[in-house]
Amino acid sequence: MLKGYISPYNATVVQKLLDGGAVLLGKTNLDEFAMGSGSTDGVFGPVRNPWSYSRQYKEKIVPRSDSEPENSNWVITGGSSGGSAAAVSAFTCFAALGSDTGGSTRNPAAHCGVVGLKPTYGLISRHGLIPLVNSMDVPGILTRCVDDAAVVLGSLAGHDPKDSTTVQDIFQPFALPSLTDVSKLSIGIPKEYHAPGLSSEILAVWSKAADLFKNAGAKVVEVSLPHTHYSIVCYHVLCTAEVASNMARFDGLEYGHRSDMNKSTESMYAATRREGFSDVVRGRILSGNYFLLKQNYEDYFVKAQKVRRLIANDFVKVFGSGVDILLTPTTLSDAVPYVEFIKEDNRTRSTQDDILTQAANMAGLPAVNVPTALSGRGLPIGLQFIGRSFQEKQLLTVAKWFEKQEMKYLLCIQILQISGYTHHQKDEFQTSSGERC
Amino acid sequence: MAARGCGGVWCRVLQRGPGGSCSASRPRRAVACNARGGAVPLGQSGLAPWAAVVGLEIHAQITSNSKLFSGSQVQFAAPPNSLVSFFDASLPGTLPVLNRRCVEATVMTGLALNCTINKKSLFDRKHYFYADLPAGYQITQQRVPIAVNGSLSYSLCKDNKMSQMVTKTVRIKQIQLEQDSGKSLHDDARSQTLIDLNRAGVGLMEVVMEPDMCCGEEAAAAVRELQLILQTLGSSQAIMAEGQLRVDANISVHHPGEPYGVRTEVKNINSIRFLAKAVDYEIQRQIKELENGGTVLNETRAFDSKLGCTVPMRDKEGKQDYRFMPEPNLPPLILYDAKSLPANVNHQQVVNIDWIHERLPDLPSVKRAKLVELYGILPEHSFTLVNEDGLMDFFEDVVKQTQMKPKKVIGWILSDLLSHLKQHSLTAKESPISSFLLADLLNLLENGDISSSAAKQQWAEMLDGLRAERAIYTQRQMKCSTWSGGERIAVVETDPTRSASRVDGVFEELWKGEGKTPLEIVKEKQLELIQDQEELEQICQAVIDEREKEVMAIKGGNEKVINKLIGLVRKATRGRANPLLVKQILEKKLSE
């Protein structure tokens, strides 16, 4: 639909980076209109996870049959901002921007072994971000370590007169303190995140991380977010409704693809949208319009909004009870091979893959994926920290402490084992991230 | 039902043919409309009267520098697509930013219409595909608008008599803020549609009036009053010809006591006159349809001003589901009053209802009452002064500059100035005679320097000069240098060409802007009252000598005949004689 379209203006986040002296290297691939969880449904083809080519993954993978070419085992990046995660993971850049509506920054960050920060809704301007679900979209930040994420956040956050949903409060950029004492922290472990389909490997990493906090003196408590189960179905209604609305502008008149059909304006619309949108996008538009019909509005949209409120209230209650940070897995498993992933359709995949990340968007809370360990197959596993609204500093401080622990060391060693990277590239990596990694 | 409407109900003409009329007690408008309906067979309902129900939705473009949600300029008749921002063209990633001025204008309007202002209002998206709606949805306020539950009082004259004004009230359901659409131009010959997005995104106030009206005249009067209020507030220029005020009328008919009938909507009426016509036509059409055993369809119609009738609109066939949903890019609009205003708040960021309330200008109804009280003029005159564009200011300016009593000034303004202005389709602001000049003229009159007939004559000359403007140059050569009194009379009364040429003198001077005052003109034209007693006596004597018959009658006891002689003297002096003085002289001479 937008093939060849070049925006005549810069997004606020892009402009802020340029103003801050950043060098823009390029644009990254993603699922069309950010609709997907694998970065496999984009017009430029699927995004390949750099870790597919790491020495340890290659060593550990067992070829299914001799006839299969060697490179058919590559794994997906997750999505929708898979291109951004891959770019950071493959050391092509210092940081990348994504968008996060249901987990689109954190999910690929987990699969690609990088830090993925979804800030609080309203902290970073959405001006210039093509909307998926306006009420949940947030520009996401992908970096290799938590400190870098804080640096990028510092240059992006703050009120934008062009986005009325950004908060008026002045944002003070911060450097993260090195936490030495976590004994005053209360870490919540939401039991609902022990979801069906959670791999035992990830469960083990999650438990280990909880123990790590406990052993360091933090208070680790099991908490309940009882409405989590309804999150995905609720999200599906709200998402498709807003998609249907947001996609109405793509009619071929002002910009983008326009069909040759010229029998009437209406037939031109229909042909343009038929030709320009993928099946996934069209499916969401159709269901969204169905939910918004007068006869269905109360039964679907209004109910979904009420459920959303309940989900948000779950978090309010938990944080109100004294919990500072929630610790959860980011994904159910490590990245799956592309050939496996496409066996299920986009909707099923999105439903499964967003399950652990999505509620934070419903509640507008800040959340960050921190690379934690490598799976048995040699692929990254990440854990998610969810913080209080606008408490990015606290969230990232805790994430940094966690990153610094033993697992992080292991991860960095593993990163450097990615095959195909020369010593020269290693040097570059070190200069970009300094000693922190 | 009795409380509303044109003071009555609608009825059909019963087999009387064109020009037939209902009973005398029925309103004139209804009769006229019925007459237009022509001869129609008696319907099933027989004599049962019909009542019409009319509700209005009025879109008023907000007067603001920039659009409702973008920084594009608002300007009428700019080159196509020259006032379009990225947001107006719905480029991906653009977001709406609410224009504070539009909010204030709407709050102001809500307060002027006695509405409750919602401290929290919401924006919604209304979806439909149309080429001049780039985003595929309009941002409006469907659920919680800025202002609700107001009322508008308006007056109209009964039976077209200025002296019988009745005041009515229509309830205002709500006033909502929304975006205007662009404009489509269909080129049928080349089968293409051209789109101009200059208007896309301009701020609109939609004023929804409850169906409290019952005829075209009422609807027209209500809209005119609203227009005056908007113009007084400055919230909208409300110029209908420029599309700044557009009216949709919902119309149905029923028998009183029964539920409302099926309604039709006549859309986009762009003149008050057409509104009255469209509503009345639609009422008649529906009655006719029902009386002939037909049904009224719930449809959208348009008014064809050339044919004077309403026709179904084809492009809006079928029921649209607008799939409303909350606008997620705009937080709820919070308004404050003095009590709720938070401390330490940036005043640029908030709208304070009380602050706006305190600064509301005098509304038309207050202006009228003040005019009546201050100047002792009749209420119906105050209506004309306020309802005619700029006339009130003109009147007040004249009053300030003359010793003449306002009660007398109003006569000059309404019967002389206004009728001449209307003849030339001018507004008071465009009057060729400034308030200063008129005041000067009235002062001459008031001081007894000229007679009222001379003043009127001069007045007429001042205004006629407008018409003669073109002729001035060709007739300049004809200007006579000197006229004797007798000739002059003849010229003025019998020879329009020469009178025009004489008028030239006055007007040329006035239009040249050389600052000639009426006094100077009067002197130049020798229009001042004849102060010379001797001269006047000579003229009187001449009249007496010529009119033996009348003199005999007077001397025979028929004293009324003296008025005829007075008239003759006035004629002879071209109104330059003081009638009282003339009477004295004549009486004296006749009694000699």
Tab-separated table of C-alpha atoms in Angstrom, chain A residues 2 5 8-9 121 126-131 134-135 161-165 168 241-242 245-246 248-251 253-255 265 269 273 289 292-295 297 301 305, chain B residues 86-87 89-98 124-125 127 129-137 143 191 193 195 197 321-331 349:
chain	number	residue	atom	x	y	z
A	2	LEU	CA	2.792	2.418	0.853
A	5	TYR	CA	6.035	6.248	-0.283
A	8	PRO	CA	7.538	14.403	3.571
A	9	TYR	CA	8.148	15.001	7.264
A	121	TYR	CA	2.169	5.573	27.004
A	126	ARG	CA	3.780	9.164	18.418
A	127	HIS	CA	3.844	11.933	15.818
A	128	GLY	CA	5.120	10.233	12.695
A	129	LEU	CA	4.471	6.712	13.916
A	130	ILE	CA	2.023	5.032	11.578
A	131	PRO	CA	-0.628	3.918	14.023
A	134	ASN	CA	-3.413	4.620	18.774
A	135	SER	CA	-4.374	4.086	22.375
A	161	PRO	CA	2.966	19.735	20.916
A	162	LYS	CA	2.216	17.615	17.862
A	163	ASP	CA	0.972	14.694	19.975
A	164	SER	CA	-1.790	15.662	22.393
A	165	THR	CA	-1.470	12.385	24.245
A	168	GLN	CA	2.946	17.939	29.773
A	241	ALA	CA	-11.504	-1.673	15.641
A	242	GLU	CA	-8.751	0.934	15.614
A	245	SER	CA	-10.530	3.137	11.487
A	246	ASN	CA	-6.861	3.970	10.924
A	248	ALA	CA	-9.700	4.061	6.228
A	249	ARG	CA	-7.347	6.769	4.999
A	250	PHE	CA	-5.623	4.429	2.569
A	251	ASP	CA	-8.008	5.013	-0.296
A	253	LEU	CA	-6.461	9.355	-3.385
A	254	GLU	CA	-3.828	11.367	-1.583
A	255	TYR	CA	-0.894	8.946	-1.508
A	265	THR	CA	-14.644	6.520	-7.061
A	269	TYR	CA	-11.463	2.555	-3.452
A	273	ARG	CA	-7.706	-1.569	-0.912
A	289	ASN	CA	-15.637	-2.814	11.212
A	292	LEU	CA	-17.888	-1.124	15.380
A	293	LEU	CA	-21.269	-1.681	13.756
A	294	LYS	CA	-24.014	0.000	15.714
A	295	GLN	CA	-25.588	-3.316	16.605
A	297	TYR	CA	-20.629	-1.781	19.426
A	301	PHE	CA	-16.085	-2.555	21.724
A	305	GLN	CA	-12.938	-1.263	26.901
B	86	PHE	CA	0.018	16.961	6.225
B	87	PHE	CA	-2.681	16.295	8.788
B	89	ALA	CA	-4.334	15.379	3.802
B	90	SER	CA	-4.380	12.521	6.357
B	91	LEU	CA	-0.750	11.560	5.824
B	92	PRO	CA	0.154	8.492	7.883
B	93	GLY	CA	1.479	9.278	11.339
B	94	THR	CA	-0.019	12.750	11.644
B	95	LEU	CA	-2.027	13.566	14.752
B	96	PRO	CA	-4.736	16.098	15.579
B	97	VAL	CA	-3.900	19.018	17.865
B	98	LEU	CA	-6.973	20.849	19.128
B	124	ASP	CA	-15.349	10.620	18.305
B	125	ARG	CA	-14.615	9.343	14.851
B	127	HIS	CA	-16.577	6.848	9.499
B	129	PHE	CA	-15.868	6.969	2.601
B	130	TYR	CA	-16.041	10.134	0.593
B	131	ALA	CA	-13.419	11.702	-1.617
B	132	ASP	CA	-13.368	14.989	0.265
B	133	LEU	CA	-12.905	13.250	3.616
B	134	PRO	CA	-9.244	12.177	3.389
B	135	ALA	CA	-8.977	10.224	6.647
B	136	GLY	CA	-12.112	8.193	5.970
B	137	TYR	CA	-13.583	9.572	9.158
B	143	ARG	CA	-21.237	11.105	22.779
B	191	SER	CA	-16.148	11.894	-15.684
B	193	THR	CA	-14.034	14.431	-9.541
B	195	ILE	CA	-11.010	17.606	-4.745
B	197	LEU	CA	-8.993	20.183	0.650
B	321	ASP	CA	-23.585	2.906	9.719
B	322	TYR	CA	-21.005	5.457	10.759
B	323	ARG	CA	-19.204	3.008	13.062
B	324	PHE	CA	-18.551	5.649	15.719
B	325	MET	CA	-15.626	5.112	18.016
B	326	PRO	CA	-13.714	7.317	20.460
B	327	GLU	CA	-10.922	9.379	18.891
B	328	PRO	CA	-7.874	7.847	20.556
B	329	ASN	CA	-5.462	10.620	19.650
B	330	LEU	CA	-7.238	13.310	21.623
B	331	PRO	CA	-7.533	13.200	25.390
B	349	GLN	CA	-3.223	25.617	28.241
